[in-house]
Amino acid sequence: MKNVISVRDLEDMVRQGQDIRSVPPEALLTPSARDFLRELEDGAGRKGAAAGAKMIPTAGEKPQPPAKPLSSKSSKSELESLFNSPYGHDLKLQICDVGRRLWGRAYVDGNGGNIAIRLGEDIALCTPTLVSKGFMKPEDMCLVDFEGNQLAGVKKRTSEILMHLQIMKRQPRAVATVHCHPPYATGFAIAGMEPPTCMVPEYEVFSSVAIAPYRTPGTPEMGKLVADLVEKHNTILMANHGVVAWSHNNVEDAYFKMEILEAYCRTVLVAAQLGKPPNTFSPAQLQDLLKIKQSLGIPDPRHGLKECELCDNDQWRPGVTCEVPAKETAGTSYDADAEAAVQAITDEIMARMK
């Protein structure tokens, strides 16, 4: 154990299910670490019962959700207890971790991107607005209902929360959503083109991509267009904007969808520059991958299609140039006399202008 304990050390202990009471008495705590411990100890006495969850987990135990599922109709004290509980804090740490990974991989810039986790029947934890995803802290997080009303948190919730909430309302299996701007995938979104299929197993198994038309970010219209696609797709390219992914597992899995998509888009563009058409899976090979995908509970509009219907890359023509000269327009040809007359008139006009 380190001699000096920071709040980050304590957060990591909570996230890993360690007992924070195992911190040796001789250890030096930073001021923020002391505040963190004090808040947990105070919360254990005052808020634990209301939230129905243990405030300080024992060694090796992960923080558990409240025994009583909460909703936007729950009392303010219950919602605040959940928001400030070790379970809520653990989810906040997960969001901060995913935010750092998005920022570290240049999937976001400035204060772009946002993340949300379903926390109850119609409530969600989400990132704040105007904060870099690479430098968020647990205390920055916000609690909102599914209409976007903020229920807890000091900072203001992200301006794009309505899209995340509309995804969760339309797709009951969505427990977490991640939105960001990975450059290669966003390039496809700007071109209005879905990435081609039948090339890389991981992409076929874990991703199901569609494109939503552009609308102003943060508007209900944008959220609806995305939500319309989430029944059969877990990753949506937002035209001229970025990408949003949902997961039925956890927020890290939603983040994985971004890594898989971005790596795939980059690989496809590299393959397109190699001077030969890319090799693709046979229909039978793709059918095998879709069976794995279906067994994992991942949606795809191709489930149940015949093998001859599986691959459709009509939009994708990497490296193709036209080798046939353009046809002359009917009724037109080169006229030397007419061309000479035009040149003579042009010369005369230019001479008069001098």
XYZ file of C-alpha atoms in Angstrom:
354
model
C 0.000 0.000 0.000
C 1.284 3.465 -0.858
C 2.318 5.748 2.002
C 0.344 8.628 0.447
C -3.242 7.834 -0.558
C -5.035 10.039 -3.107
C -8.717 10.169 -3.938
C -7.914 8.299 -7.171
C -6.469 5.443 -5.097
C -9.655 5.273 -3.024
C -11.850 5.412 -6.130
C -9.900 2.525 -7.642
C -10.356 0.535 -4.422
C -14.123 1.075 -4.490
C -14.313 0.156 -8.149
C -12.343 -3.054 -7.569
C -14.585 -4.010 -4.655
C -11.868 -3.569 -2.034
C -12.660 -2.589 1.530
C -11.541 1.012 1.998
C -11.262 0.313 5.716
C -8.120 -1.654 4.849
C -6.214 1.624 4.395
C -3.472 1.477 7.058
C -3.836 4.046 9.851
C -0.292 5.319 9.284
C -1.030 6.190 5.623
C -1.083 9.866 4.668
C -4.349 10.930 2.999
C -4.564 13.851 0.620
C -7.248 16.447 1.514
C -9.524 15.210 -1.263
C -9.034 11.618 -0.100
C -10.036 12.590 3.456
C -13.160 14.297 2.090
C -13.983 11.205 0.070
C -13.713 8.949 3.124
C -15.767 11.346 5.206
C -18.528 11.426 2.609
C -18.684 7.643 2.450
C -18.758 7.305 6.211
C -21.442 9.976 6.550
C -23.445 8.401 3.754
C -23.254 4.972 5.345
C -24.967 6.290 8.433
C -27.475 8.716 6.899
C -28.290 7.471 3.402
C -27.613 3.777 3.194
C -31.007 2.637 4.432
C -32.920 4.955 2.130
C -31.076 3.734 -0.951
C -31.375 0.096 0.080
C -27.709 -0.508 -0.699
C -24.560 -1.010 1.350
C -22.535 2.199 1.471
C -19.176 0.612 2.270
C -18.680 -2.795 0.644
C -16.691 -5.446 2.403
C -13.412 -6.694 0.970
C -13.839 -8.275 -2.486
C -17.476 -7.174 -2.766
C -18.724 -5.036 -5.635
C -21.133 -2.209 -4.760
C -24.674 -3.436 -5.343
C -27.700 -1.606 -6.768
C -30.550 -0.790 -4.392
C -32.862 -3.681 -3.544
C -35.796 -1.472 -4.478
C -35.655 -0.331 -8.129
C -35.976 3.448 -8.292
C -37.677 5.716 -10.809
C -38.289 9.400 -11.369
C -41.274 9.062 -9.030
C -39.064 7.946 -6.126
C -38.555 10.422 -3.306
C -35.838 13.035 -3.561
C -33.997 11.481 -0.609
C -34.016 8.037 -2.263
C -32.693 9.452 -5.534
C -29.968 11.435 -3.806
C -28.995 8.394 -1.744
C -28.670 6.290 -4.875
C -26.761 9.059 -6.644
C -24.286 9.339 -3.732
C -24.048 5.627 -2.883
C -20.987 3.450 -3.583
C -23.016 1.812 -6.352
C -23.645 5.209 -7.945
C -20.039 6.197 -7.348
C -18.814 3.022 -9.039
C -20.863 3.839 -12.151
C -19.504 7.389 -12.106
C -15.979 5.968 -12.032
C -16.811 3.759 -15.009
C -18.021 6.795 -16.951
C -14.841 8.710 -16.063
C -12.732 5.744 -17.173
C -14.516 5.477 -20.522
C -14.226 9.248 -20.949
C -10.454 9.089 -20.458
C -10.196 6.285 -22.994
C -12.266 8.194 -25.557
C -10.081 11.265 -25.072
C -6.845 9.256 -25.078
C -7.696 7.676 -28.420
C -8.728 11.032 -29.941
C -12.344 9.943 -30.333
C -13.358 13.278 -28.766
C -11.970 16.800 -28.779
C -12.747 19.914 -26.783
C -15.739 19.038 -24.634
C -17.303 16.795 -27.296
C -18.930 13.438 -26.672
C -21.251 12.210 -23.946
C -22.000 9.035 -21.964
C -25.056 7.726 -20.115
C -25.933 4.704 -17.959
C -29.466 3.558 -17.147
C -29.834 3.709 -13.373
C -33.472 2.744 -12.904
C -36.811 2.427 -14.636
C -36.697 5.912 -16.156
C -33.589 7.566 -14.711
C -30.024 7.706 -15.973
C -26.578 8.849 -14.934
C -24.853 11.054 -17.518
C -21.873 13.273 -18.205
C -21.967 17.062 -17.704
C -21.870 19.664 -20.438
C -18.753 21.703 -21.289
C -16.295 19.296 -19.627
C -13.553 17.407 -21.482
C -14.179 13.664 -21.369
C -10.526 13.166 -20.531
C -10.686 15.103 -17.267
C -14.065 14.319 -15.707
C -14.429 13.544 -12.010
C -17.164 11.485 -10.321
C -18.610 14.588 -8.698
C -19.186 16.078 -12.177
C -21.865 13.508 -13.072
C -25.595 14.226 -13.316
C -28.790 12.280 -12.652
C -31.694 12.834 -15.070
C -35.121 11.417 -15.764
C -36.086 10.160 -19.203
C -37.508 13.546 -20.159
C -34.121 15.165 -19.604
C -34.967 16.866 -16.298
C -31.953 16.992 -13.976
C -32.611 15.325 -10.601
C -29.172 15.509 -8.995
C -25.655 16.762 -9.630
C -23.896 20.082 -9.280
C -22.962 20.573 -12.935
C -25.459 20.858 -15.762
C -26.185 17.678 -17.711
C -24.983 17.205 -21.290
C -26.962 19.068 -23.942
C -27.257 15.864 -26.002
C -28.849 13.730 -23.278
C -32.187 13.539 -25.117
C -30.645 11.301 -27.770
C -29.335 8.865 -25.142
C -32.693 8.843 -23.366
C -34.647 8.267 -26.570
C -32.398 5.300 -27.318
C -33.096 3.863 -23.857
C -36.836 4.458 -24.184
C -36.984 2.823 -27.615
C -34.561 -0.001 -26.773
C -35.346 -1.421 -23.279
C -32.205 -3.594 -23.431
C -29.923 -0.542 -23.645
C -28.191 -0.142 -20.277
C -25.474 2.250 -21.473
C -24.809 4.607 -24.379
C -21.647 6.302 -25.645
C -21.452 9.116 -28.203
C -18.201 10.453 -29.666
C -16.495 11.582 -32.892
C -13.914 8.949 -33.957
C -12.291 10.381 -37.108
C -12.436 7.415 -39.491
C -15.982 6.368 -38.596
C -17.110 10.003 -38.639
C -15.589 10.272 -42.122
C -18.013 7.592 -43.284
C -20.826 9.491 -41.539
C -19.882 12.694 -43.380
C -19.838 10.828 -46.696
C -23.259 9.349 -45.841
C -21.919 5.859 -46.386
C -22.148 2.756 -44.215
C -18.863 0.838 -43.933
C -18.740 -2.180 -46.271
C -19.362 -5.601 -44.770
C -17.965 -9.131 -45.056
C -14.311 -8.318 -44.321
C -13.404 -8.601 -40.601
C -14.967 -11.095 -38.125
C -14.993 -8.802 -35.069
C -16.927 -6.132 -36.929
C -19.496 -8.631 -38.193
C -20.018 -10.199 -34.768
C -20.069 -7.148 -32.488
C -21.274 -4.260 -34.660
C -24.458 -3.533 -36.546
C -24.198 -0.118 -38.169
C -26.734 2.215 -39.766
C -26.794 5.930 -40.687
C -29.206 8.504 -39.254
C -29.800 11.702 -41.294
C -28.376 14.946 -39.946
C -30.328 17.111 -37.551
C -29.049 19.719 -35.102
C -27.280 17.904 -32.222
C -29.222 17.890 -28.975
C -32.646 18.291 -30.579
C -35.511 15.823 -30.134
C -35.536 15.362 -33.921
C -31.960 14.069 -33.869
C -32.751 11.708 -31.016
C -35.800 10.316 -32.798
C -33.932 9.586 -36.013
C -31.283 7.684 -34.054
C -33.829 5.883 -31.865
C -35.697 4.709 -34.973
C -32.662 2.543 -35.820
C -31.758 0.954 -32.483
C -34.073 -2.022 -32.697
C -31.837 -3.685 -35.295
C -28.575 -1.747 -34.895
C -26.292 -1.127 -31.902
C -24.079 1.511 -33.542
C -25.442 4.529 -35.395
C -23.459 6.848 -37.653
C -24.902 10.338 -37.229
C -24.566 12.106 -40.573
C -22.053 14.981 -40.477
C -21.636 14.562 -36.726
C -20.287 11.368 -35.145
C -21.276 7.982 -33.741
C -23.429 6.678 -30.896
C -23.450 3.086 -29.622
C -25.586 1.265 -27.049
C -24.905 -1.893 -25.075
C -27.095 -4.402 -23.288
C -24.156 -5.249 -20.993
C -22.396 -2.164 -19.601
C -20.795 1.150 -20.511
C -17.423 -0.430 -21.293
C -19.095 -2.672 -23.851
C -20.690 0.371 -25.484
C -17.202 1.885 -25.644
C -15.871 -1.338 -27.203
C -18.339 -0.837 -30.050
C -16.540 2.437 -30.796
C -13.098 0.841 -30.796
C -14.262 -1.952 -33.090
C -15.972 0.420 -35.525
C -13.116 2.908 -35.664
C -10.455 0.213 -36.142
C -12.562 -1.369 -38.865
C -13.132 1.891 -40.760
C -9.411 2.632 -40.619
C -8.533 -0.889 -41.822
C -11.004 -0.696 -44.703
C -9.525 2.599 -45.887
C -6.012 1.147 -45.731
C -7.134 -1.901 -47.735
C -8.700 0.395 -50.321
C -5.282 1.926 -51.037
C -3.467 -1.349 -51.767
C -4.347 -1.477 -55.451
C -6.552 -4.580 -55.517
C -10.150 -5.336 -54.587
C -10.462 -6.489 -50.951
C -11.164 -10.149 -50.259
C -14.539 -10.740 -48.625
C -16.241 -13.567 -46.757
C -18.367 -16.047 -48.620
C -22.077 -16.036 -47.719
C -21.591 -19.277 -45.784
C -18.710 -17.792 -43.782
C -20.751 -14.709 -42.958
C -23.699 -16.867 -41.934
C -21.459 -18.600 -39.374
C -20.482 -15.224 -37.886
C -24.111 -14.091 -37.726
C -25.001 -17.227 -35.765
C -22.378 -16.265 -33.187
C -23.755 -12.733 -33.147
C -27.294 -13.921 -32.571
C -26.184 -16.183 -29.726
C -24.680 -13.123 -28.001
C -27.972 -11.247 -28.196
C -26.585 -8.607 -30.554
C -29.106 -7.237 -33.094
C -28.577 -7.286 -36.847
C -31.107 -6.797 -39.655
C -29.491 -9.710 -41.518
C -30.569 -12.308 -38.964
C -32.757 -14.780 -40.838
C -31.775 -13.694 -44.346
C -30.789 -16.185 -47.014
C -27.082 -16.499 -47.821
C -27.554 -14.849 -51.214
C -29.020 -11.761 -49.516
C -26.316 -11.165 -46.907
C -23.706 -9.012 -48.665
C -24.662 -5.656 -50.167
C -21.778 -3.247 -50.712
C -23.145 -1.367 -53.719
C -22.018 1.978 -52.314
C -18.437 0.869 -51.786
C -16.051 1.096 -54.741
C -12.515 1.587 -53.348
C -9.821 2.458 -55.854
C -12.071 2.270 -58.922
C -11.382 4.730 -61.745
C -13.181 4.945 -65.065
C -11.056 3.387 -67.841
C -13.560 4.064 -70.640
C -13.373 7.560 -72.242
C -16.439 9.684 -71.720
C -18.839 9.560 -74.659
C -19.232 12.699 -76.752
C -22.557 14.438 -76.414
C -24.775 13.562 -79.351
C -24.677 16.130 -82.151
C -21.426 17.839 -81.068
C -17.995 17.705 -82.724
C -14.883 19.828 -83.045
C -15.227 22.634 -85.702
C -11.827 24.207 -86.582
C -13.314 27.183 -88.475
C -15.689 28.067 -85.645
C -12.886 27.749 -83.116
C -10.681 30.115 -85.190
C -13.499 32.688 -85.444
C -14.050 32.629 -81.682
C -10.331 33.131 -81.095
C -10.173 36.093 -83.524
C -13.093 37.825 -81.823
C -11.520 37.241 -78.415
C -8.201 38.706 -79.579
C -9.918 41.819 -80.946
C -11.831 42.424 -77.701
C -8.674 42.027 -75.626
C -6.804 44.511 -77.915
C -9.473 47.178 -77.462
C -9.325 46.835 -73.698
C -5.608 47.720 -73.593
